[in-house]
């Protein structure tokens, strides 16, 4: 379905439509801030988990609107990048069996 593509949203209203009907996906991926009549705000989300299958090494990727996050299985925790699951800091404690890292994979 094609509809109006809007350049701006001002005070919750869509302003300045671009000549010609476009698909929502085309409008929102390019110039549009909103699309359709009545207009709906463009919410562009990329499913990073599908685009980057290896984005969360050792963890599970969870897509969210405009972002994504990595969740770690029991016994692992996110490192400073918030992307990679690693064993909890064991430098000052004894390593328990449940905290041993799985074999490293690349
Ligand atoms: Ca996303």
mmCIF file of C-alpha atoms and ligand atoms in Angstrom, residues 45-48 63-68, ligand 1:
data_model
loop_
_atom_site.group_PDB
_atom_site.id
_atom_site.type_symbol
_atom_site.label_atom_id
_atom_site.label_comp_id
_atom_site.label_asym_id
_atom_site.label_seq_id
_atom_site.Cartn_x
_atom_site.Cartn_y
_atom_site.Cartn_z
ATOM 1 C CA UNK A 45 13.814 -0.785 13.749
ATOM 2 C CA UNK A 46 16.429 -3.108 12.512
ATOM 3 C CA UNK A 47 16.479 -6.547 13.981
ATOM 4 C CA UNK A 48 20.149 -6.590 14.814
ATOM 5 C CA UNK A 63 15.794 -7.247 19.614
ATOM 6 C CA UNK A 64 14.091 -4.066 20.785
ATOM 7 C CA UNK A 65 12.795 -0.958 19.023
ATOM 8 C CA UNK A 66 15.742 1.132 17.960
ATOM 9 C CA UNK A 67 18.187 -1.043 19.801
ATOM 10 C CA UNK A 68 18.972 -4.510 20.997
HETATM 11 CA CA1 LIG B 1 16.388 -3.414 16.929
#
